[in-house]
Short mmCIF file of C-alpha atoms and ligand atoms in Angstrom, two decimals:
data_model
loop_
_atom_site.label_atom_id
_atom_site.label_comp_id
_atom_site.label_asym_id
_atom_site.label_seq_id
_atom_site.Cartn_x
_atom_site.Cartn_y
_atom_site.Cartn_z
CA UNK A 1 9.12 -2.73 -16.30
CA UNK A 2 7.00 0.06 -15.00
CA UNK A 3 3.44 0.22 -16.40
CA UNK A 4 0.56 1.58 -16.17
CA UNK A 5 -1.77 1.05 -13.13
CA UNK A 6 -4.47 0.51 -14.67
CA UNK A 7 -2.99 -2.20 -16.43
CA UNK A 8 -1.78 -4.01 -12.85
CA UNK A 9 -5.12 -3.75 -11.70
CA UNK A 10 -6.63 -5.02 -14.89
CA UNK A 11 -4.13 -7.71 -15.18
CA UNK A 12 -5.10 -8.94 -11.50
CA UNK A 13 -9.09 -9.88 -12.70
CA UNK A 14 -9.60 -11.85 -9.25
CA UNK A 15 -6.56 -11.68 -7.75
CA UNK A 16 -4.75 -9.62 -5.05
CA UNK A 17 -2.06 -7.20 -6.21
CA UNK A 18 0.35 -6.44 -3.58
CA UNK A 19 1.04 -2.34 -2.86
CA UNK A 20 4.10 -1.72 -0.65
CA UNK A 21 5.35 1.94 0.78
CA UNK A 22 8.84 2.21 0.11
CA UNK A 23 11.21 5.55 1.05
CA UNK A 24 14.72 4.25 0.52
CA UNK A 25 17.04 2.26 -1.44
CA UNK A 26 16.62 -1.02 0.61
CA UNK A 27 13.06 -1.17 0.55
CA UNK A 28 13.12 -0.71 -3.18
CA UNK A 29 15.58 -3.07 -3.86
CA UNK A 30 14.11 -5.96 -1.54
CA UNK A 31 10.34 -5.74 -3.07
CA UNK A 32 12.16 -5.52 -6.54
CA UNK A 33 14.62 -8.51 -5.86
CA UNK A 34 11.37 -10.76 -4.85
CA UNK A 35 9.21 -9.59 -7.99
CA UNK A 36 12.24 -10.37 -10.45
CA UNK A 37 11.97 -14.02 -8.50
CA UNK A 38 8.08 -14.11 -8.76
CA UNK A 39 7.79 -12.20 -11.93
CA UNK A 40 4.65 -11.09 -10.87
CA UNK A 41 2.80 -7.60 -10.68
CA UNK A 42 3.43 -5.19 -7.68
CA UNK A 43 2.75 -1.40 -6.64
CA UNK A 44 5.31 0.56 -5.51
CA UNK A 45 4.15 3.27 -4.25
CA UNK A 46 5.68 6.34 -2.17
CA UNK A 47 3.39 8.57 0.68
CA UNK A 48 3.98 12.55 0.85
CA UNK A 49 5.88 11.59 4.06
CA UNK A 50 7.74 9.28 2.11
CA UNK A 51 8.65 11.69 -0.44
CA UNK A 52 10.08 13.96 1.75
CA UNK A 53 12.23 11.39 3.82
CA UNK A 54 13.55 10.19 0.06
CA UNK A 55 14.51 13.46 -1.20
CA UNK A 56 11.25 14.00 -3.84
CA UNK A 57 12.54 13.94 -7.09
CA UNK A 58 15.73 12.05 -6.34
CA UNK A 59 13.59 9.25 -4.95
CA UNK A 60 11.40 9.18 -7.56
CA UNK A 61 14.14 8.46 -10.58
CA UNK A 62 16.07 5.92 -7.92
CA UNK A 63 12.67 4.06 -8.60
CA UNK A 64 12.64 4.23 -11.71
CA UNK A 65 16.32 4.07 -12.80
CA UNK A 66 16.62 1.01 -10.62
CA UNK A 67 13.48 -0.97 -12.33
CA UNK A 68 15.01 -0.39 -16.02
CA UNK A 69 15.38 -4.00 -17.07
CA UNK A 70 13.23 -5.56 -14.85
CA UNK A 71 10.97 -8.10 -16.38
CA UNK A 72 7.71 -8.59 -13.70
CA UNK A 73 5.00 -5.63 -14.25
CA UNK A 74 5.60 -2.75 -11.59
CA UNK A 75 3.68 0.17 -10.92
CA UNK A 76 4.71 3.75 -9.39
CA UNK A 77 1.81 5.48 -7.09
CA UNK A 78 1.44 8.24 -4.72
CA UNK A 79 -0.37 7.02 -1.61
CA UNK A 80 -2.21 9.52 0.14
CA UNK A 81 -1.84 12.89 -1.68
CA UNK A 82 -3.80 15.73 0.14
CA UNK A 83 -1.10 18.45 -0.93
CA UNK A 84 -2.18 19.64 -4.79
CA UNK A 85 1.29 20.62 -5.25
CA UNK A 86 2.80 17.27 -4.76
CA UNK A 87 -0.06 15.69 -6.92
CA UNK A 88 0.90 17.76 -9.35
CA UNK A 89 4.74 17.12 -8.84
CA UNK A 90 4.13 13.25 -9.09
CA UNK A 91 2.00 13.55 -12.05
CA UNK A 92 4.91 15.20 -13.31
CA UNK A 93 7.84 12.86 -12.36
CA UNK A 94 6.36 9.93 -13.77
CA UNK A 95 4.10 8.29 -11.15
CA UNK A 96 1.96 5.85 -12.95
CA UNK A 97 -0.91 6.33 -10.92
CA UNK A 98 -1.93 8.88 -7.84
CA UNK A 99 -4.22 8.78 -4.33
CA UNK A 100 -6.35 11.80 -3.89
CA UNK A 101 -7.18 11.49 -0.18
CA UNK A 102 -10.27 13.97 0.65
CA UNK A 103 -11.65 11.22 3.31
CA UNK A 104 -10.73 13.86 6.29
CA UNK A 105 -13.50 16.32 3.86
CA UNK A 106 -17.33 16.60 4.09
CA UNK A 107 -18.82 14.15 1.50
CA UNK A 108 -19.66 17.01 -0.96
CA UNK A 109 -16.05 18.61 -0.53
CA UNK A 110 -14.08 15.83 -1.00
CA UNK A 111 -16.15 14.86 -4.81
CA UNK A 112 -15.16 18.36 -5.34
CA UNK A 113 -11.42 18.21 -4.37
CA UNK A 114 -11.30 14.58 -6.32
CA UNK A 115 -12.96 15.64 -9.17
CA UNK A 116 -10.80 18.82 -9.33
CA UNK A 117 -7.53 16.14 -9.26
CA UNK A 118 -9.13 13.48 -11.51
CA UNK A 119 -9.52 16.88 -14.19
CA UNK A 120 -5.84 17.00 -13.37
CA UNK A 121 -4.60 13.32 -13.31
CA UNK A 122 -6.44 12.07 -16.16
CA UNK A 123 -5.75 15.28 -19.07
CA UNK A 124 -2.08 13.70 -18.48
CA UNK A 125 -3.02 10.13 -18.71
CA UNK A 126 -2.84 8.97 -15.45
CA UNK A 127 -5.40 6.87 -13.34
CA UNK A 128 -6.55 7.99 -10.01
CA UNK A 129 -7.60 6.21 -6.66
CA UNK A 130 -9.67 8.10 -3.80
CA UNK A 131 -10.89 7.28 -0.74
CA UNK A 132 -14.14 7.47 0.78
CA UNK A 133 -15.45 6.98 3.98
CA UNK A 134 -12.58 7.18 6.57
CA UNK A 135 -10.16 5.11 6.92
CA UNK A 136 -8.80 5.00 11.12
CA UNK A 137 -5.17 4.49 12.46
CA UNK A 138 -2.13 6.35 12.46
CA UNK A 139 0.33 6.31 9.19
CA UNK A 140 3.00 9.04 8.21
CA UNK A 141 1.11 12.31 8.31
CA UNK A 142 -2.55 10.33 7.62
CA UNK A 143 -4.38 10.05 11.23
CA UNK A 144 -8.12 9.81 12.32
CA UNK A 145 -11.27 7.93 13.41
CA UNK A 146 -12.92 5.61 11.06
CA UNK A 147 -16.14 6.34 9.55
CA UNK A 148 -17.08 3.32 7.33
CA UNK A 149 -18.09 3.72 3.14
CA UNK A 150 -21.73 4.25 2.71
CA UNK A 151 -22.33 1.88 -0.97
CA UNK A 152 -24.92 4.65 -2.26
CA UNK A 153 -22.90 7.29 -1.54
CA UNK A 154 -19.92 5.58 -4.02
CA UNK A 155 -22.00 5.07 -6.86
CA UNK A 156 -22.82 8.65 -6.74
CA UNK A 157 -19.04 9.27 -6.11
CA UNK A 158 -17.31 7.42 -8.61
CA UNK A 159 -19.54 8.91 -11.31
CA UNK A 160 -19.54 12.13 -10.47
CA UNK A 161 -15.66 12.25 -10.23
CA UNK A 162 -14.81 9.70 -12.77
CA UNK A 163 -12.32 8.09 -10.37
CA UNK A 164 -10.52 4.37 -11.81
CA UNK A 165 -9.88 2.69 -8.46
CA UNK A 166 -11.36 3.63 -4.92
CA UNK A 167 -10.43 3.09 -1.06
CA UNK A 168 -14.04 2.64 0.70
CA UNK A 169 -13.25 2.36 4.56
CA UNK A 170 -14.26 -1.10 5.07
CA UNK A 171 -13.25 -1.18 8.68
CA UNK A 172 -9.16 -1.81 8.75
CA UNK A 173 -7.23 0.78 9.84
CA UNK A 174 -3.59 2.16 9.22
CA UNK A 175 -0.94 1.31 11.73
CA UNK A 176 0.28 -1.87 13.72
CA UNK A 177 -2.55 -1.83 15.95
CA UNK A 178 -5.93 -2.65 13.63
CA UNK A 179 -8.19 -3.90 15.90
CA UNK A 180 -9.57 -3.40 19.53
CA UNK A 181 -11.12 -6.84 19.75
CA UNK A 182 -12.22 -9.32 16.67
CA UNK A 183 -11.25 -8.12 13.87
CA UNK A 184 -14.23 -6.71 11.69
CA UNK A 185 -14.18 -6.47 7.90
CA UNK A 186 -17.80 -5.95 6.35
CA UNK A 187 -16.95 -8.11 3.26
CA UNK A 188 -20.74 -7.04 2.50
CA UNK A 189 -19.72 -3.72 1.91
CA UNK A 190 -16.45 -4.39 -0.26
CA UNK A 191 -19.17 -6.47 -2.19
CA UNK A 192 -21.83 -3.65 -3.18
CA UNK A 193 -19.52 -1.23 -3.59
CA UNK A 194 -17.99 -3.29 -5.96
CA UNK A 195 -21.17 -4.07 -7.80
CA UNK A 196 -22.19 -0.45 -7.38
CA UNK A 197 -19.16 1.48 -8.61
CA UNK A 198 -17.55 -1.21 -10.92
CA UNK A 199 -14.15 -0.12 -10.70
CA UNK A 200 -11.39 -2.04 -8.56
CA UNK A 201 -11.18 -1.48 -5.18
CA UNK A 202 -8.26 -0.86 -2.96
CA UNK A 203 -7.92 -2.14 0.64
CA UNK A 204 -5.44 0.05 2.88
CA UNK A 205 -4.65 -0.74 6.16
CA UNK A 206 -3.87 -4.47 5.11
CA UNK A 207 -0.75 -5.46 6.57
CA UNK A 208 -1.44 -9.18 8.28
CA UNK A 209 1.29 -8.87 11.26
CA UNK A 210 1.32 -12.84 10.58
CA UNK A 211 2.46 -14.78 13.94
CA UNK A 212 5.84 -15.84 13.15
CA UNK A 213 6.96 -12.52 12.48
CA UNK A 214 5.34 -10.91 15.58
CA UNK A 215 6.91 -13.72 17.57
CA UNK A 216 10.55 -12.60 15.89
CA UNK A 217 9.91 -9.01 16.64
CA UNK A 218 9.23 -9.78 19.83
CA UNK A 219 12.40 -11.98 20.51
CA UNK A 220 14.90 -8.96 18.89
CA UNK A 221 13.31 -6.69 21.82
CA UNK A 222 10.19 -4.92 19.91
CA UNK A 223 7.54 -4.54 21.65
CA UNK A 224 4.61 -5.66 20.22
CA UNK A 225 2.10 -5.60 22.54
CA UNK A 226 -1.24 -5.41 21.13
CA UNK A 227 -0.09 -5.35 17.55
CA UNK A 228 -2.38 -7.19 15.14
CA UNK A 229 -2.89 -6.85 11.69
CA UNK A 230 -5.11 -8.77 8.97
CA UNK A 231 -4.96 -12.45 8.59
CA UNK A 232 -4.68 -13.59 5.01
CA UNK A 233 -7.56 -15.72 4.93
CA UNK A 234 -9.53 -12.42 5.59
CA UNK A 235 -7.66 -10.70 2.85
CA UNK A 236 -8.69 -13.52 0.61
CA UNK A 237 -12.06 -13.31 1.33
CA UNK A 238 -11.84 -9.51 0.68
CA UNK A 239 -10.17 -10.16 -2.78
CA UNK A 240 -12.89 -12.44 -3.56
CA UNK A 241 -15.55 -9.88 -2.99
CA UNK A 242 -13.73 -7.32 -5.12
CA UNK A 243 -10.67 -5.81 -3.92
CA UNK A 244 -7.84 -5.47 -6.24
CA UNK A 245 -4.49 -4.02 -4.43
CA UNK A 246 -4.20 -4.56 -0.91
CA UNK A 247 -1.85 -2.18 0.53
CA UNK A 248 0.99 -2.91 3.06
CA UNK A 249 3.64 -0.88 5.04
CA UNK A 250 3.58 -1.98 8.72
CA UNK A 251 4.17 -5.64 7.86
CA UNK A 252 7.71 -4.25 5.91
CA UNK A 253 8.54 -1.87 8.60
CA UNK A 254 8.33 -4.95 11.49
CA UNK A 255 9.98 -6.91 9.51
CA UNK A 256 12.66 -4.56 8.66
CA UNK A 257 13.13 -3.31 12.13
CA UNK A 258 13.33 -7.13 13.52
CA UNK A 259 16.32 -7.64 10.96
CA UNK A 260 17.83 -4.55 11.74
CA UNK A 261 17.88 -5.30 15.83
CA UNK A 262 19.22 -8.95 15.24
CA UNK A 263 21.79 -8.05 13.24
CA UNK A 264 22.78 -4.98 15.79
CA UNK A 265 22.46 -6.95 18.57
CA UNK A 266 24.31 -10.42 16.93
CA UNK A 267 26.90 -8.17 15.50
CA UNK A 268 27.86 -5.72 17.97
CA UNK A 269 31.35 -5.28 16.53
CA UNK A 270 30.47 -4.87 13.07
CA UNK A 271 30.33 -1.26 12.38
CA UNK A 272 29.32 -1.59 8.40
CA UNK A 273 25.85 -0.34 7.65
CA UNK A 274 25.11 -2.55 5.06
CA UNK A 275 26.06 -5.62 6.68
CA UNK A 276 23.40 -4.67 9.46
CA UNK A 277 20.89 -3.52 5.81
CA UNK A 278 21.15 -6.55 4.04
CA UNK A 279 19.66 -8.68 7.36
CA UNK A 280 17.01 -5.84 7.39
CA UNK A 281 16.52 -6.24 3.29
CA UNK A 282 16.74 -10.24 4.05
CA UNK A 283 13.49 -9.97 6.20
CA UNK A 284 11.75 -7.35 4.09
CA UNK A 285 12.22 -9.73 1.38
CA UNK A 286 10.67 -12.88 3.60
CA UNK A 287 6.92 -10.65 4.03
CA UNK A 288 6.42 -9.46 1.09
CA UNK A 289 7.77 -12.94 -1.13
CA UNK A 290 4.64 -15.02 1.37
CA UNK A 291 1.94 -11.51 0.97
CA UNK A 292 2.77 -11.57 -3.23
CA UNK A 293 2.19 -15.55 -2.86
CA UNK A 294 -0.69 -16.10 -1.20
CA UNK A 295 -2.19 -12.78 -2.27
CA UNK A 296 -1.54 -13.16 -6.28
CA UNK A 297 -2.71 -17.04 -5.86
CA UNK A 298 -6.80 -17.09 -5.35
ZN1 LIG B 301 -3.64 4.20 3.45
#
């Protein structure tokens, strides 16, 4: 059943909700096959990138044709909007909650931009989450350098703009490469600007690459050198100091990709996409059943 945000979030109190990018059919239907199974809360949400490989609109009501009858809480949000006209298209469609990203603005620029979407977002009843301080990496069309949250700076942020969840760059980064050496999350940060800003807090960049699927990529012939990701212990930690929904799309694409490339390889005769799918949905279906377990149970 799709519902608001707001109410996920709320819902979670100390716990981890999961938020998974999805663009097609299979993703959908694998996330939505494990929540049925779990029956518990999870964020679907859609990039602009994501949008446009889905087909916009006709994305948008697969979504939320294919989650009439469901039974665990869903949510619909649009990760990452920096174009006003998509914004405004997904407030539109139905989206039950929307990113404005202004982290690639000056400080005093992107309150301005945010505040100018929250006007938006919120005279139509939906929640917004924003980012500040820069999240690194490389996802979709989202790439840069990573400048980390200053906590006085979000207080002032978050009231001023009025935003209901926000993205403080904490120091993981988009993309299947996170980290250069250890792996640093200042879990002192997520903390004060929790306290500060009072509103959940949203941790992108937080796939977790775990070893046993690295190791399966790697056998089907991807090459995952220097890969890493998140470990969940960390992410636990991180929900403990405040974060609410801990977004994920590189652990689904590796694990998608691996399925895909055993299944092509295995099969070479077979020449029926959805044979090849289902071994791609089968894997999706493995990462994001162990991220909703561990991350829903504290
Ligand atoms: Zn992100």
């Amino acid at each position: 059943m799709l519902c608001d945000t707001r109410l996920l979030l709320n819902m979670a109190k100390d716990r981890g909700v999961c938020a998974f990018n999805i663009y097609n059919f299979e993703i959908l239907k694998a996330i939505v096959d494990v929540a049925e199974e779990l029956l518990i809360p999870v964020i679907i949400q859609v990039s602009e990138g994501g949008l446009e490989y889905g087909g916009g609109l006709s994305l948008v009501n697969l979504v939320k044709t294919h989650l009439k009858g469901t039974k665990a809480p869903y949510a619909l949000h649009l990760d990452h909007g920096r174009d006003i006209d998509v914004i405004r298209s997904a407030i539109k469609w139905g989206f039950t909650s929307i990113m404005v990203d202004g982290s690639h603005l000056p400080f005093e620029e992107n309150l301005k931009f945010t505040q100018m979407v929250v006007d938006i977002a919120h005279r139509a009843g939906i929640p917004v989450e924003a980012e500040l301080g820069t999240i690194g990496g490389t996802e979709d069309k989202i790439t840069g350098d990573m400048h980390l949250v200053d906590p006085a700076e979000a207080e002032i942020f978050v009231s001023k703009t009025g935003v209901d969840f926000l993205a403080p760059a904490v120091g993981t980064s988009h993309g299947a490469f996170k980290f250069k050496g250890k792996q640093e999350i200042r879990f002192d940060l997520i903390e004060e600007v929790s306290k500060r800003t009072g509103v959940p807090l949203v941790l992108h960049g937080a796939s977790s690459l775990p070893g046993w699927l690295l190791d399966e990529a790697k056998r089907s012939g991807v090459d995952v050198e220097g890969m890493n990701g998140v470990p969940y212990e960390v992410l636990k930690e991180a929900v403990r100091r405040g974060i609410r929904k801990l977004n994920a799309d590189t652990d689904l694409r590796i694990a998608f990709i691996t399925g895909l490339r055993n299944s092509l390889i295995e099969n070479p005769g077979v020449i029926d996409p959805r044979k090849h799918l289902n071994r791609g949905m089968e894997w999706i279906k493995r990462i994001v059943r162990e991220r909703m377990e561990i991350l829903w149970n504290p």
